[in-house]
Coordinates of C-alpha atoms and ligand atoms in Angstrom, one line a residue:
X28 CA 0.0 0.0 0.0
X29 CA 2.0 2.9 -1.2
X30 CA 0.9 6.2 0.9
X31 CA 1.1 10.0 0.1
X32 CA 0.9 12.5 2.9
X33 CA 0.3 16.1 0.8
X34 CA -0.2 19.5 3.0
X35 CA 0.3 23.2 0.9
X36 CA 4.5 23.7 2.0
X37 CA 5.8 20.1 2.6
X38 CA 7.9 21.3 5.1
X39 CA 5.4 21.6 8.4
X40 CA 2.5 18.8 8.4
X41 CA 3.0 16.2 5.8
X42 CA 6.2 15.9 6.5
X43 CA 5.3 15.1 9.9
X44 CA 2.3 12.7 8.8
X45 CA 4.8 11.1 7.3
X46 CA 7.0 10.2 9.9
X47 CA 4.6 9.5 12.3
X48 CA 2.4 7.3 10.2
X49 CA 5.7 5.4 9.2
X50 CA 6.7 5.1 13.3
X51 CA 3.1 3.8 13.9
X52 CA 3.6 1.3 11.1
X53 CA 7.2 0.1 12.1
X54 CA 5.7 -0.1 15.9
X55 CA 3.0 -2.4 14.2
X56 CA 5.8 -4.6 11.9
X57 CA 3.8 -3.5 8.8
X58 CA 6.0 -1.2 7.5
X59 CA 7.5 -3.9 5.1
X60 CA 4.3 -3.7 3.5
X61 CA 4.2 -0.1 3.0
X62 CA 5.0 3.0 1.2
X63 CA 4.9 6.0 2.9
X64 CA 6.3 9.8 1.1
X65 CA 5.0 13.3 1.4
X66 CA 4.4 16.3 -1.3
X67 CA 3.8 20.0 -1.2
X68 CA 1.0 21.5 -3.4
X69 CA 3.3 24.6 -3.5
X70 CA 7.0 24.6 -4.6
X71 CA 8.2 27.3 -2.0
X72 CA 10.5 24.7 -0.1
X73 CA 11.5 22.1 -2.6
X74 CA 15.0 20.5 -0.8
X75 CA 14.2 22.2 2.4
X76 CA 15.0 20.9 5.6
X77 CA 11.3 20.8 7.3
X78 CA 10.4 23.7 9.5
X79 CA 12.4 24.4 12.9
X80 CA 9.5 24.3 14.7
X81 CA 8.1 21.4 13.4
X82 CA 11.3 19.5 14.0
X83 CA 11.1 20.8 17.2
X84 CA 7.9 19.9 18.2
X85 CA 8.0 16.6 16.5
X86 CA 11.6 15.9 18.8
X87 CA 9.7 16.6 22.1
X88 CA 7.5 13.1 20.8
X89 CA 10.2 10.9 20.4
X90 CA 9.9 11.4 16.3
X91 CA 12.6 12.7 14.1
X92 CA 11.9 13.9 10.8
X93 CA 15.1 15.8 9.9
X94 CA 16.1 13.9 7.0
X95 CA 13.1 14.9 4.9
X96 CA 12.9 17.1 2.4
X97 CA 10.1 19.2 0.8
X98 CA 9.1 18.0 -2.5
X99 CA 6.6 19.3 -5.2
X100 CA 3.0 16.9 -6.0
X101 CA 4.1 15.4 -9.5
X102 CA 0.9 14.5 -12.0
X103 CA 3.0 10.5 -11.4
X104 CA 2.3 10.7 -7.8
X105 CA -1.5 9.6 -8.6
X106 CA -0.5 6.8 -10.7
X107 CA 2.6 5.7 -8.2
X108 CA 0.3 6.5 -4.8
X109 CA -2.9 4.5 -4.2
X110 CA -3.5 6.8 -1.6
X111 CA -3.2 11.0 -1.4
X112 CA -3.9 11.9 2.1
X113 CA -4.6 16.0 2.5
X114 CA -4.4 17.9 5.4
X115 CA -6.9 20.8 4.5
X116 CA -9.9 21.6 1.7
X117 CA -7.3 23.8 0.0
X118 CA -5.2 20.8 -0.4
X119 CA -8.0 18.6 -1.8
X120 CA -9.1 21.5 -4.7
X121 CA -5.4 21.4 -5.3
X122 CA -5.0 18.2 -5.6
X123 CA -8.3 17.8 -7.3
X124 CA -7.4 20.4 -9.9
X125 CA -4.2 18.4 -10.7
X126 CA -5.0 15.0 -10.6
X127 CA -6.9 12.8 -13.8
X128 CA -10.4 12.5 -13.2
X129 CA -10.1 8.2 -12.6
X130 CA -8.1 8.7 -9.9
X131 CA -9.8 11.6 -8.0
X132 CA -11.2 8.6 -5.7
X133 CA -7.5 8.1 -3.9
X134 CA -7.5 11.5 -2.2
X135 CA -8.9 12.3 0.7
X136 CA -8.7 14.3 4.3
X137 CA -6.4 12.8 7.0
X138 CA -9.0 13.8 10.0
X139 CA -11.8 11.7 8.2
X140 CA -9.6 8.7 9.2
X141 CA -9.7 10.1 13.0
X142 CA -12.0 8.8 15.4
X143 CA -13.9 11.3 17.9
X144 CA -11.6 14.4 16.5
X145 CA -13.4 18.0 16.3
X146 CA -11.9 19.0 13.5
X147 CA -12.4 18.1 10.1
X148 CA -8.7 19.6 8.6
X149 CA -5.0 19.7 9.7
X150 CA -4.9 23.8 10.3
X151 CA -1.3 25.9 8.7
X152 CA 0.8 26.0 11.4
X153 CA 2.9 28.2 9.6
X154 CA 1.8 31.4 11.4
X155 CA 1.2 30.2 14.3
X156 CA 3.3 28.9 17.8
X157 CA 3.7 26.6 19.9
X158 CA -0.3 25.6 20.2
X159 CA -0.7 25.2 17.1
X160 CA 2.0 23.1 16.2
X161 CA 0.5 21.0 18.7
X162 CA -2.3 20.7 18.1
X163 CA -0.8 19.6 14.2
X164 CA 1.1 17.0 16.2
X165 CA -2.3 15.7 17.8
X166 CA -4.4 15.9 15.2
X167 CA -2.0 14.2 12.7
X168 CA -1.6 11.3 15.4
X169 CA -4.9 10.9 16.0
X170 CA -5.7 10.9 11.7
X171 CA -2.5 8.8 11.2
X172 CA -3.7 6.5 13.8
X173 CA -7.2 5.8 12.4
X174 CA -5.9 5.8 9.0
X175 CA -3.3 2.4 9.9
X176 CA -6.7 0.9 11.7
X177 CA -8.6 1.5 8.7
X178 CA -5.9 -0.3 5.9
X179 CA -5.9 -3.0 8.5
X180 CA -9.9 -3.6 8.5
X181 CA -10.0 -2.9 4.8
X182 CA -7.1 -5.6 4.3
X183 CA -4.7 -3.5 2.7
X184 CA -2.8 -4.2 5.8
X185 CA -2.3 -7.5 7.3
X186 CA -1.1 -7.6 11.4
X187 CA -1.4 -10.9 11.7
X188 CA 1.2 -11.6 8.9
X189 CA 3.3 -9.8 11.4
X190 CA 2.3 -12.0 14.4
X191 CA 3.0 -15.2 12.4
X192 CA 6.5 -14.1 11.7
X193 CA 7.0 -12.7 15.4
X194 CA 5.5 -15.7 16.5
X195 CA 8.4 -18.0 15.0
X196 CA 11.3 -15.6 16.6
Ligands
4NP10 P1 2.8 23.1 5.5 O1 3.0 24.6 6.1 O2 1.8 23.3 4.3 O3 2.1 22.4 6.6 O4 4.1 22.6 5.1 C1 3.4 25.7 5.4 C2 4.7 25.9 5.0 C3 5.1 27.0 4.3 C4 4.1 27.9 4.0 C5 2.8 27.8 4.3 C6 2.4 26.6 5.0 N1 4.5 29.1 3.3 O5 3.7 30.0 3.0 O6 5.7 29.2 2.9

């Protein structure tokens, strides 16, 4: 299951998405049976390091996402991806805008994987502090989390493959 965290800068929230979606898998042992990247709408930051604050933020959770670097959406993402997970309406129209009509179906909102969340999108961070980028952290767990539970009950995703082979160690 190849997975494609998109936000507008690629330096603040998917990136994090990313990294926390792939910790949550590796704490599973699915990871082997994933694909997990991250795109910018916008090509501002293309190479950047992420944001300082979102490392930092990120850091005080045990999650390091240093070694990514913002990226531009490519039309090839919606062929290579099966799924384009947005952060915020803007993204969706973006992505909508850019992506052929038969595959409009693998994008969708991060937060309508979360379970009993408030919020429906991933808010910019960018101008905000300390609150808001966590709340991003939160919100991104709690879509990241649902999203992993949801690949697992739609069998994209199988834990017990990862039992088995834990159960021979
Ligand atoms: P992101 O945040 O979309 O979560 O990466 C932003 C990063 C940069 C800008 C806006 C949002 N910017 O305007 O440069």
């Amino acid at each position: 299951m190849k997975v494609l965290f998109v936000c507008l800068g690629n330096i603040c929230r998917s990136p994090t998405a990313e990294a926390i979606f792939s910790k949550l898998a590796l704490e599973e042992g699915v990871m082997d049976q994933l694909e997990v990247d991250s795109a910018g709408t916008n090509g501002f930051h293309i190479g950047q390091s992420p944001d300082p604050r979102s490392i930092k933020y990120a850091a005080k959770r045990g999650i390091d996402i240093t070694p990514l670097r913002g990226r531009l959406i490519d039309r090839a993402d919606f062929e290579r991806f099966d799924l384009v997970i947005a952060m915020d309406n803007e993204n969706v129209r973006q992505l909508t805008a850019l992506c052929p009509e038969a595959m409009q179906g693998k994008i969708n909102l991060l937060l309508s994987y979360a379970r009993r969340c408030n919020y429906r999108e991933v808010p910019d961070p960018y101008y905000g502090g300390a609150r808001e980028f966590e709340l991003v952290l939160d919100l991104i767990e709690s879509g990241c989390r649902g999203l992993l539970d949801q690949l697992v009950i739609d069998g994209f995703v199988s834990i017990s493959q990862h039992l088995q082979v834990r159960s021979h160690v």
